[in-house]
XYZ file of C-alpha atoms in Angstrom:
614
model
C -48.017 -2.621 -35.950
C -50.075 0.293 -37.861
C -48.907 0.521 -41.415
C -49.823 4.026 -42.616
C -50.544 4.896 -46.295
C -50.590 7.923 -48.603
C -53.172 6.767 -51.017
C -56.660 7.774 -50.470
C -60.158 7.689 -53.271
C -62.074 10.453 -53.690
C -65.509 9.971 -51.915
C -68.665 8.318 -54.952
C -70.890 11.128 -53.527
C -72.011 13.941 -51.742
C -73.319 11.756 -48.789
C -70.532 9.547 -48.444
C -67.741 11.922 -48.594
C -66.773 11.235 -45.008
C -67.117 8.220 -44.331
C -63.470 6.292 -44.393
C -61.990 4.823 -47.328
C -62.593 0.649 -46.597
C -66.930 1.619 -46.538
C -66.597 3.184 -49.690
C -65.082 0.504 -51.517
C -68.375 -1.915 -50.859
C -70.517 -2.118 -53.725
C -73.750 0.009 -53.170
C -76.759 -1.460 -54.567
C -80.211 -0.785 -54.044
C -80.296 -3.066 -50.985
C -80.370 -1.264 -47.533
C -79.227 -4.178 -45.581
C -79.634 -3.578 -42.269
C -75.996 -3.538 -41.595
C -75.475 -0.387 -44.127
C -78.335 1.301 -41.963
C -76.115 0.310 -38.766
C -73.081 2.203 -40.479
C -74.799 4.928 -41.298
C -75.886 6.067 -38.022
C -72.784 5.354 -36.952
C -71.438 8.027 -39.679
C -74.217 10.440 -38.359
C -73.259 10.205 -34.901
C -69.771 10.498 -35.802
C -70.883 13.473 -38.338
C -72.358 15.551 -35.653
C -69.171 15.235 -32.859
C -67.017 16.283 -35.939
C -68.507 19.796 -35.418
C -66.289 20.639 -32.508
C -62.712 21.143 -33.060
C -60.026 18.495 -34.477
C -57.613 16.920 -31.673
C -55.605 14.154 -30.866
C -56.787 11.100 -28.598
C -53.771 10.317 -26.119
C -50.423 9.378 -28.033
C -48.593 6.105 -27.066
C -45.015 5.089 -28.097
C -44.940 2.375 -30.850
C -40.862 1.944 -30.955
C -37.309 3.264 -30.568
C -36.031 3.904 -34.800
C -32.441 4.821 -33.717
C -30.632 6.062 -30.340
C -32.129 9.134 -28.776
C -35.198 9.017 -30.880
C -38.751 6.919 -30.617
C -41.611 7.200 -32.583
C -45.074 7.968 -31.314
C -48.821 8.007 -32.446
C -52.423 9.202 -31.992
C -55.744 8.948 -33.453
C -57.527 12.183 -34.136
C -60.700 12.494 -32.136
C -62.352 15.055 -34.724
C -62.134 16.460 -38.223
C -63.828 19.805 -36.747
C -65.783 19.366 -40.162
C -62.539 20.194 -42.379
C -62.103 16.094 -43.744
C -60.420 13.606 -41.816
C -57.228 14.125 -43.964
C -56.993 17.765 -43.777
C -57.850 17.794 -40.011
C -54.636 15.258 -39.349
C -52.075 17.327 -41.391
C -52.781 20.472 -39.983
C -53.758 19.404 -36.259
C -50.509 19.261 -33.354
C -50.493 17.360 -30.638
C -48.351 17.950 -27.274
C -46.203 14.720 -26.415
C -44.259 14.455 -22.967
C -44.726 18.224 -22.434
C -43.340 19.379 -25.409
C -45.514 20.502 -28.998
C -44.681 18.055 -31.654
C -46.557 20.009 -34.232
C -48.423 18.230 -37.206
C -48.123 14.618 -37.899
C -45.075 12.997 -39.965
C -46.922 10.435 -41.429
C -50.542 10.420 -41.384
C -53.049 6.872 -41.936
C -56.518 6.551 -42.667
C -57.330 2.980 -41.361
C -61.312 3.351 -42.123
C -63.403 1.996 -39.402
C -59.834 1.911 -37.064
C -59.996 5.620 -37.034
C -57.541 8.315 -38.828
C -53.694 7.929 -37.122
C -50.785 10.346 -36.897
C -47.320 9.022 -36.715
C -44.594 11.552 -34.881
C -41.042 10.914 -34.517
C -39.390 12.723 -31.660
C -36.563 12.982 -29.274
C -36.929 10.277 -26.345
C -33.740 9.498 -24.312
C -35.644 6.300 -23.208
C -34.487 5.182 -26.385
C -30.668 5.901 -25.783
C -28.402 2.294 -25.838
C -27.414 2.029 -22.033
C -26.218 -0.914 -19.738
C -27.699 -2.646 -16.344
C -25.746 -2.390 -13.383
C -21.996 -2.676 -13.602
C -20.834 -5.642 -11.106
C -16.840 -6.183 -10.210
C -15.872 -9.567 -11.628
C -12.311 -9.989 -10.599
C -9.025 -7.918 -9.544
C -6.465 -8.404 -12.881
C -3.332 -6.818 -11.347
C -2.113 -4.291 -9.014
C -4.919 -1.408 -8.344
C -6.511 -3.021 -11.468
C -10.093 -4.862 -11.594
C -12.613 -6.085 -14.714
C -16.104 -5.090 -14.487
C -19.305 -5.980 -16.604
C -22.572 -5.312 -17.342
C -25.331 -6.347 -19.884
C -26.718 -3.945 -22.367
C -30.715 -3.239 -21.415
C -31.318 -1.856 -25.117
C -29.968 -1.053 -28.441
C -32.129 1.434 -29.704
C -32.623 -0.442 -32.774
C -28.976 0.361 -33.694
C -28.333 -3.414 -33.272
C -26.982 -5.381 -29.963
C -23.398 -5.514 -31.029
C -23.341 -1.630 -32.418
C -24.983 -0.332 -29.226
C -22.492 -2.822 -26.972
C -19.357 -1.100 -29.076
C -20.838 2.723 -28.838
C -22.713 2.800 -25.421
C -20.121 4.124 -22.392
C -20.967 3.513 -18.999
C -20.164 5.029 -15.464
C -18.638 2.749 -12.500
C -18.281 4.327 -9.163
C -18.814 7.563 -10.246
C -16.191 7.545 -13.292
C -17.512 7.643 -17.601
C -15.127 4.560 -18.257
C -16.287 4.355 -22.282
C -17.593 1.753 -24.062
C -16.335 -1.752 -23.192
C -12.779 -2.726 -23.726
C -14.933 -6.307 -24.936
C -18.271 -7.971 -25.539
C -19.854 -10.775 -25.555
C -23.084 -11.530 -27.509
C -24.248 -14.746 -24.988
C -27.347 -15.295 -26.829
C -30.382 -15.229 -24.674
C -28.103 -14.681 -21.750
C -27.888 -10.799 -23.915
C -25.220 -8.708 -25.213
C -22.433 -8.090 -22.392
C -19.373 -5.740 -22.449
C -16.494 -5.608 -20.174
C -13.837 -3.095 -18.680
C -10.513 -3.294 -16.883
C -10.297 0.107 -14.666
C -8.559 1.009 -11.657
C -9.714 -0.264 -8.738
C -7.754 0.619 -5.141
C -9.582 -2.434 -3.608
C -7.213 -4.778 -5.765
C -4.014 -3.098 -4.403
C -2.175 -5.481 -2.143
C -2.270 -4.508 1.132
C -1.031 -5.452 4.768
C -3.075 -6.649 7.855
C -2.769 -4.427 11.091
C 0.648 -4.039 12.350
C 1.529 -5.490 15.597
C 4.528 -4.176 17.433
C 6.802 -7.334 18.084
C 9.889 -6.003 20.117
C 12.616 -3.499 20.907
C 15.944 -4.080 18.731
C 18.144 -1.639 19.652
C 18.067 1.434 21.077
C 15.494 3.695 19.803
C 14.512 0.997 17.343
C 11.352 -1.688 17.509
C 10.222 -4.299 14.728
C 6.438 -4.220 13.643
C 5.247 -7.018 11.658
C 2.287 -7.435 9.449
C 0.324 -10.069 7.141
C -0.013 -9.467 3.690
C -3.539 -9.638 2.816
C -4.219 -9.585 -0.959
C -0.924 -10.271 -3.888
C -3.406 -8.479 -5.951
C -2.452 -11.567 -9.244
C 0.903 -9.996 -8.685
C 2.093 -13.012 -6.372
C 3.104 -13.012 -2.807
C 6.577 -12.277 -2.878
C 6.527 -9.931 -5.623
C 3.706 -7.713 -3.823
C 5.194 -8.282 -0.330
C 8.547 -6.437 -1.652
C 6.682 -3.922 -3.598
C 3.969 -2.780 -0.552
C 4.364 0.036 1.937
C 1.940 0.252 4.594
C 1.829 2.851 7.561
C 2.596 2.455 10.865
C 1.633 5.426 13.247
C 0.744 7.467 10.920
C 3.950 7.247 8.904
C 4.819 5.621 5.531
C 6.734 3.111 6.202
C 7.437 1.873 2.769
C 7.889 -1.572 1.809
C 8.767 -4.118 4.580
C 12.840 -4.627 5.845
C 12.033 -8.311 5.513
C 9.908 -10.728 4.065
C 9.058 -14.337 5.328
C 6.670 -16.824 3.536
C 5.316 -18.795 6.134
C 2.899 -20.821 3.728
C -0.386 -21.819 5.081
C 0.987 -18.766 7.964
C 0.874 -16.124 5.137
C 3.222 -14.030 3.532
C 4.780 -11.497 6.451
C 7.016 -8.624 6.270
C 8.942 -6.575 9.311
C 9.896 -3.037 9.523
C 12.591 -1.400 12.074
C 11.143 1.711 12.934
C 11.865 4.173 15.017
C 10.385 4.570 18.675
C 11.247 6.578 21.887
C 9.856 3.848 23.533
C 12.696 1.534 23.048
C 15.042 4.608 24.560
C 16.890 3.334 27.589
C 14.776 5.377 30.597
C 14.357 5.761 34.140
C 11.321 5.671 36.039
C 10.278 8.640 38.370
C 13.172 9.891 40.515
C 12.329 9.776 44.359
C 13.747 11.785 46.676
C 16.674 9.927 49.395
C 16.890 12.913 51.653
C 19.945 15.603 52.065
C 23.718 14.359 51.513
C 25.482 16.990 52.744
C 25.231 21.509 52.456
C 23.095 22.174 49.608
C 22.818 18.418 48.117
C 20.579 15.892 48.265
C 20.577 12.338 46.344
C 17.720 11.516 43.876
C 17.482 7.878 42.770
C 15.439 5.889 39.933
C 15.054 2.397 38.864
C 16.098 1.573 34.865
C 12.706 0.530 33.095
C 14.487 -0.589 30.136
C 17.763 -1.859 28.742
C 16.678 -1.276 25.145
C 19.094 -4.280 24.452
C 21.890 -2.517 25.502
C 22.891 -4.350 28.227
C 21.312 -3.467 31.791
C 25.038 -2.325 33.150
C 25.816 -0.171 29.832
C 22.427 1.266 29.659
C 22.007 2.670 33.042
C 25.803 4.439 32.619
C 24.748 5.834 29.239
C 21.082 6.557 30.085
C 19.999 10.411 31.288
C 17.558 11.589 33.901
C 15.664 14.476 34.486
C 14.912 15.986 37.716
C 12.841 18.759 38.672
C 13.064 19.925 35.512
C 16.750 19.812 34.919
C 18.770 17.319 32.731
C 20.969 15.683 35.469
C 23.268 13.371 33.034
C 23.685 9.435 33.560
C 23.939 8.373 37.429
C 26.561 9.329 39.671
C 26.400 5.622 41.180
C 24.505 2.503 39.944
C 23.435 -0.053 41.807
C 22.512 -3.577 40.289
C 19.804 -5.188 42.974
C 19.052 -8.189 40.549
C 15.376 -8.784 40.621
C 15.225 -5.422 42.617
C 16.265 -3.647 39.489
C 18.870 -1.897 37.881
C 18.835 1.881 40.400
C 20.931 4.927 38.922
C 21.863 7.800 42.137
C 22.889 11.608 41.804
C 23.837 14.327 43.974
C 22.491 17.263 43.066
C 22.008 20.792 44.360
C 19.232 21.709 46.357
C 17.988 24.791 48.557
C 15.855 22.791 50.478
C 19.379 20.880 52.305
C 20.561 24.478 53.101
C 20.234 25.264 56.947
C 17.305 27.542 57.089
C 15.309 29.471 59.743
C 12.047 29.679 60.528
C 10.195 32.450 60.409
C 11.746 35.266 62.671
C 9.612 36.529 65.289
C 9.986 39.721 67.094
C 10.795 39.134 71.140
C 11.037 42.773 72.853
C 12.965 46.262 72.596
C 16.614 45.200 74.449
C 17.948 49.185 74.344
C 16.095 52.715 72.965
C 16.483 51.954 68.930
C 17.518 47.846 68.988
C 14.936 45.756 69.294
C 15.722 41.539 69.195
C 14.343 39.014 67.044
C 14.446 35.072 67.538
C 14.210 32.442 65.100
C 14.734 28.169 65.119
C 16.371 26.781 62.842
C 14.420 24.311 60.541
C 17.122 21.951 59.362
C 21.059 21.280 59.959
C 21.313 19.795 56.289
C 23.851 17.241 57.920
C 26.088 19.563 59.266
C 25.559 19.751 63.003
C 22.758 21.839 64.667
C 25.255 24.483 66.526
C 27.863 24.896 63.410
C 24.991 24.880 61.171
C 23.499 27.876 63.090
C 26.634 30.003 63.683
C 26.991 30.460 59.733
C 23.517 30.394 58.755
C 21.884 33.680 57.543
C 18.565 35.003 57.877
C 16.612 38.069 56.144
C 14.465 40.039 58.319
C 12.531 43.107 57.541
C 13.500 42.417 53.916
C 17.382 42.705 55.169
C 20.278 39.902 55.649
C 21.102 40.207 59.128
C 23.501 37.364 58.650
C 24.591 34.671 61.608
C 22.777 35.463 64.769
C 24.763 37.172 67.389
C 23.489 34.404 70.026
C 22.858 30.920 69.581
C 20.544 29.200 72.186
C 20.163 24.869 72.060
C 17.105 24.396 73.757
C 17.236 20.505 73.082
C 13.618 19.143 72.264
C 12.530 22.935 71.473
C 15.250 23.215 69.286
C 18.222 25.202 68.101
C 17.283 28.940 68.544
C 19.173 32.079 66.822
C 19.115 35.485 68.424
C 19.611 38.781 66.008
C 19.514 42.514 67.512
C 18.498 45.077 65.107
C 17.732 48.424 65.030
C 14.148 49.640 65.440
C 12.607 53.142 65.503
C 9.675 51.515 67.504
C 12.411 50.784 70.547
C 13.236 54.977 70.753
C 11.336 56.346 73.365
C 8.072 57.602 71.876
C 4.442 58.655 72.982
C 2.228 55.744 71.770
C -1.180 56.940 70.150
C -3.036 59.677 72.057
C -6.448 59.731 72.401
C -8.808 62.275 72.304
C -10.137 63.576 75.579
C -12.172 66.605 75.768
C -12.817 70.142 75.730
C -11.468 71.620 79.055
C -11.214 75.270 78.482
C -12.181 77.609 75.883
C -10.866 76.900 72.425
C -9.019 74.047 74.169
C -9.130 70.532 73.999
C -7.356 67.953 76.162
C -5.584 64.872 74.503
C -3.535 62.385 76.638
C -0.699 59.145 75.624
C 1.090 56.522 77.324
C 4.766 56.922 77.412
C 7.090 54.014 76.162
C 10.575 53.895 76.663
C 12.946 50.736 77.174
C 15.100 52.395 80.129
C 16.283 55.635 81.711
C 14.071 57.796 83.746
C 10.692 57.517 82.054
C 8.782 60.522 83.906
C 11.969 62.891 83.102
C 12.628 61.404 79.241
C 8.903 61.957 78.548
C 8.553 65.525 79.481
C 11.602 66.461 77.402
C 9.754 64.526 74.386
C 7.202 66.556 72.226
C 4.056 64.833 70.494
C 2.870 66.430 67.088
C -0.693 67.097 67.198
C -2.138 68.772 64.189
C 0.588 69.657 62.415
C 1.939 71.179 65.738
C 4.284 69.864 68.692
C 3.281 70.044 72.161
C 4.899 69.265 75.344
C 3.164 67.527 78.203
C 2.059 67.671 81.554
C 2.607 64.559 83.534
C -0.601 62.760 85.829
C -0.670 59.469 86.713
C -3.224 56.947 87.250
C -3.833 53.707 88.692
C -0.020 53.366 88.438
C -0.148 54.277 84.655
C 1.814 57.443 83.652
C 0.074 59.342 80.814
C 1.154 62.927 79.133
C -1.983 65.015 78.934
C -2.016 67.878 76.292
C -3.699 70.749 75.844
C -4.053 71.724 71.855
C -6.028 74.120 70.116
C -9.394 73.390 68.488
C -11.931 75.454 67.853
C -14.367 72.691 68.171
C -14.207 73.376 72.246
C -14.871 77.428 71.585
C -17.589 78.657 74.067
C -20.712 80.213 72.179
C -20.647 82.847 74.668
C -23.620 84.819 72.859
C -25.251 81.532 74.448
C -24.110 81.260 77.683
C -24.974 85.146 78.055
C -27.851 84.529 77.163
C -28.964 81.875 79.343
C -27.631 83.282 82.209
C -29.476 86.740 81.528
C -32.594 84.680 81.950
C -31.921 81.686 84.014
C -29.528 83.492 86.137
C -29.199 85.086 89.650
C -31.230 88.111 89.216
C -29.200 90.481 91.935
C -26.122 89.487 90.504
C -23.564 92.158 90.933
C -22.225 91.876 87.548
C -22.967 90.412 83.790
C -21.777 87.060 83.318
C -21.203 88.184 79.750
C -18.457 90.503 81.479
C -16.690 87.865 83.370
C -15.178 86.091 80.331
C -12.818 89.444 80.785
C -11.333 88.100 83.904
C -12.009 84.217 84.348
C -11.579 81.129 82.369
C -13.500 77.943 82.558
C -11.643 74.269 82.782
C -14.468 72.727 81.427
C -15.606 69.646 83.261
C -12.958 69.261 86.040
C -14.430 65.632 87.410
C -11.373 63.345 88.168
C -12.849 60.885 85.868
C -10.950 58.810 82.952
C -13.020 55.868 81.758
C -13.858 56.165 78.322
C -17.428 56.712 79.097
C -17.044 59.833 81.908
C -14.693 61.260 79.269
C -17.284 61.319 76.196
C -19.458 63.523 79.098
C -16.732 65.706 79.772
C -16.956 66.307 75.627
C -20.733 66.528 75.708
C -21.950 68.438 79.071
C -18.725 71.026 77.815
C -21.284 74.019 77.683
C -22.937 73.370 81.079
C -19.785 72.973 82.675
C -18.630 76.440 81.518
C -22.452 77.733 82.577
C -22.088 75.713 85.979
C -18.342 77.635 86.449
C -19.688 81.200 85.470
C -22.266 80.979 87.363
C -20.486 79.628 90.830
C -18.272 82.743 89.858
C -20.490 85.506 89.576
C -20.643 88.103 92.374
C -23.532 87.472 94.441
C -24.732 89.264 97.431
C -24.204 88.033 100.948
C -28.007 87.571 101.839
C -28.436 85.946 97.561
C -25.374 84.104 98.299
C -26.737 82.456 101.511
C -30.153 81.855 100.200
C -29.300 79.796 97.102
C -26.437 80.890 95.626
C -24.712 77.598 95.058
C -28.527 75.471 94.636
C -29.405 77.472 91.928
C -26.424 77.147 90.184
C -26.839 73.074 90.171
C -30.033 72.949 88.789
C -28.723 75.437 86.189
C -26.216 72.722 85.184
C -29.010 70.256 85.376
C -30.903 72.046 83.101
C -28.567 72.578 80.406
C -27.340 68.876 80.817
C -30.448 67.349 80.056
C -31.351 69.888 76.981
C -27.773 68.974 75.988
C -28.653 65.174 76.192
C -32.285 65.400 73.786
C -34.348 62.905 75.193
C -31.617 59.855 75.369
C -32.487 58.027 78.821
C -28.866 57.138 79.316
C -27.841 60.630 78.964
C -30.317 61.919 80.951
C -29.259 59.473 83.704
C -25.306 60.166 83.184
C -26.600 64.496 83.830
C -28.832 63.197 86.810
C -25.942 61.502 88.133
C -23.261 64.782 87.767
C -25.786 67.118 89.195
C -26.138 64.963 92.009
C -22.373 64.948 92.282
C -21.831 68.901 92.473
C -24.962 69.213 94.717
C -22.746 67.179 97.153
C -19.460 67.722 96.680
C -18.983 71.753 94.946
C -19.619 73.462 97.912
C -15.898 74.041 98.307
C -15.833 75.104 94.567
C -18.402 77.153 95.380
C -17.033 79.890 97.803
C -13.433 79.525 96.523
C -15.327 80.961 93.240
C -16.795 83.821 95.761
C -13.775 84.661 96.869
C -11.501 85.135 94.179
C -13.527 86.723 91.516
C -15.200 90.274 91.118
C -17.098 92.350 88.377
C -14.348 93.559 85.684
C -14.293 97.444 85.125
C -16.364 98.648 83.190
């Protein structure tokens, strides 16, 4: 240890002023030995580094002098030429980041250098204990801990034991309840805290069996007494059991080198007299069919009581305990009930509709599905059906067809059964401003050709009466209705007939509109296809018309007349068509058939018409 004093001696002279106290106390004679010569280079070297500034060499800690604080020390490097003693008391020094400032205690120790002595805060210095370790459980939720005291601080071992607190798991339990000064085996203290680990507490709980309905016993093994003793902590210790508190146990049995055991009656749904899965037995009788299920459980009830007693639920009702029960021995206990169902009512199948029997009543037919145990012909004279959204009731004839069933027959008025012009189609422009639309007739009896003239169609917005033609057996209503889509651009045909027309004509054709009106396309044709040509060679058939009508004179007439007419229509057939071959071909394919067969058409034409007045 560095023992530091106050005292210093002046320096003998100006030459030896700085050297340290110990050299100036040897007796100086007129000898230079050559160890004086060694010290006084030594002071010379020292001399010149004193030039630069005073500071501290590195400070080291010498001891703790009382909790919290240490003391620490330095030797000074350089007096900066102020003196050694000056230098240290007015030098600081910066120890463990912080500025101590000047010196406490300051020591010249000659040729060992001048020291400075601080005393400062240093927690390193602060009584504290080693690791706490847990020694032994001392009663319910109570343990002793200890630990041995690292330092005192220089307080004293049994001072620091009796002042220092300490911190197990993660609590400031104080100083020690006791020590224990073991010598070299160090100053120990000890503490009794609360510990859960020294609770007494129960093994797993098993579940044993059911007691009673609704009831079970669990059972468990006492682990730990805790010091309290088995019994005593048996009584005393709940434990949970599904997530409940139980409490403490119902019962307690010691079965010695067994352990100590304790049961609970608890509560379970489990131990609830119940009935597997209902099946279905099959319809009973109108509207009822039997469900049974087999008793899983007596619940200790008593196999007989418990299926009386014992609910079921079926297709989501509550049904009550069994109508019957039925004890098949190892079979099973079996509960039965008759309950309603739809699905045992007779029923239909789906209705389907047959034919029109009289104008307004059509029939429907449907088999019946199911007798539901009542007989297949009494079950279909009361059963009802719904049709159209409507109870029609019973049916009004019953028809046992054996394998194909038992059929129901229902009559039941239809609008689609009153006589009635099914959908017309439409035709084709056959005069001017005219077009032609044409419909089957239906009607279930009566004179058909007389009940459909007598029966109007509406036609855009407008009723029209028809005229009758038949074909290939099939009666249809043609119609001839408005529609400005068949108008004649007679500006047009004017036109073209000015140019393209028999130049010795007698009269205008322009003027013949007057007098005349075209039918269009008169070919007895009614496939779909001929008919869309009817539509689209319109304009040359009123051309072809005008122009087999217009006066002609005999020797013009005789000529051509009638061939230059055709290739008129040819003509405007096959502009009408633009380009499309099939068209084309279809125009070809008319021309050709007026070529051959309008000469009759022809001079009829002749002979009725003549120029208008003018």
């Amino acid at each position: 240890m560095v023992h530091f004093s106050s005292v210093h001696q002046k320096p003998a002279s100006k030459n030896d002023r700085y050297l340290p106290e110990s050299p100036r106390r040897l007796r100086l004679t007129g000898e230079r030995s050559f160890f004086l010569k060694t010290v006084y280079f030594l002071c010379a070297t020292l001399f010149s580094f004193s030039l630069s500034a005073q500071s501290w060499g590195a400070p080291k800690k010498d001891r703790c002098i009382q909790p919290g604080r240490a003391t620490y020390s330095a030797r000074l490097a350089n007096d900066a030429g102020k003196g050694w003693e000056n230098a240290a008391n007015t030098t600081s020094i910066v120890i463990n980041g912080v500025n101590q400032g000047t010196p406490d205690r300051t020591s010249n120790q000659g040729l060992g250098g001048m020291w400075g002595e601080w005393d400062i805060n240093d927690n390193s210095c602060m009584p504290k204990w080693g690791a706490a370790k847990k020694d032994r459980c001392i009663g319910s939720g109570r343990a002793t801990y200890s630990a041995r005291l690292a330092s005192d601080a220089g307080i004293g071992w049994d001072l620091a034991a009796k002042r220092t607190p300490i911190t197990i798991n993660g609590v400031n339990q104080g100083p020690p309840k006791r020590t224990n000064n073991q010598g070299v085996g160090g100053m120990w203290g000890e503490w009794d805290i609360n510990d859960n680990s020294c609770l007494p507490t129960w093994g797993a709980p098993k579940k044993d069996n059911c007691i009673s309905p609704g009831i079970v016993r669990y059972s468990a093994r006492l682990s730990t007494d805790a010091g309290m003793g088995w019994e005593a902590a048996a009584k005393s210790t709940p434990i949970t059991i599904n997530g409940v508190n139980q409490g403490p146990p119902k019962r307690t049995n010691n079965q010695g080198a067994g352990g100590m055991w304790g049961e609970w009656d608890i509560k379970d749904d489990a131990c609830v007299p119940k009935w597997q899965t209902a099946k279905n037995d099959g319809c009973k009788g109108m509207g009822i069919v039997q469900y049974s299920a087999r008793l899983s459980t007596d619940a200790g009830m008593g196999w007989e009581a418990a299926a009386k007693s014992t609910p079921i639920t079926i297709n989501g009702v509550s049904q009550g305990p069994p109508k019957r029960t039925k004890n098949l021995g190892v079979g099973g206990m079996w509960g039965e009930w008759d309950i309603n169902d739809n699905s045992c009512l007779p029923t239909w199948g789906a209705p389907k509709k047959d034919n029109c029997i009289s104008p307004g009543i059509v029939q429907y037919s449907a088999r019946l599905s199911t007798d539901a145990g009542m007989g297949w012909e009494a079950a279909a004279k009361s059963t009802f059906i719904v049709i159209n959204g409507v109870n029609q009731g019973p049916p009004k004839r019953t028809n046992n067809q054996g394998v194909g069933g038992m059929w129901g027959e229902w009559d039941i008025e239809d609008a689609s059964c009153n006589p009635r012009w099914e959908t017309p189609q439409k035709d084709f422009c056959i005069e001017d401003g005219v077009r032609q639309y044409s419909a089957t007739f239906f009607a279930v009896e009566g004179d058909k050709e007389a009940i459909a003239k007598k029966t109007p169609i509406n036609l855009l917005s407008k009723d029209y009466y028809p005229t009758i033609e038949w074909n290939s057996n099939q009666m249809w209503g043609v119609f001839k209705v408005s529609d400005s889509t068949c108008k004649v651009n007679w500006t047009y045909v004017d036109d073209f007939l000015e140019i393209n027309g028999p130049s010795i004509a007698l009269c205008k054709a322009s003027e013949m509109n007057k007098v005349w009106s075209t039918d269009g396309c008169s070919a007895p044709l009614y496939d779909t296809v001929s008919k869309s040509y009817k539509d689209k060679f319109f304009q040359p058939c009123v051309i072809h018309d005008l122009c087999y009508a217009l006066p002609w004179n005999k020797e013009e007439k005789e000529k051509k007349g009638k061939i230059y007419c055709d290739g008129l229509f040819l003509v405007e057939m096959q502009r009408t068509c633009n380009g499309d071959p099939i068209c084309l071909a279809a125009a070809v394919a008319w021309a050709d058939a007026v070529i051959l067969f309008g000469g009759s058409s022809f001079e009829n034409a002749q002979k009725k018409l003549r120029c208008p007045e003018r």
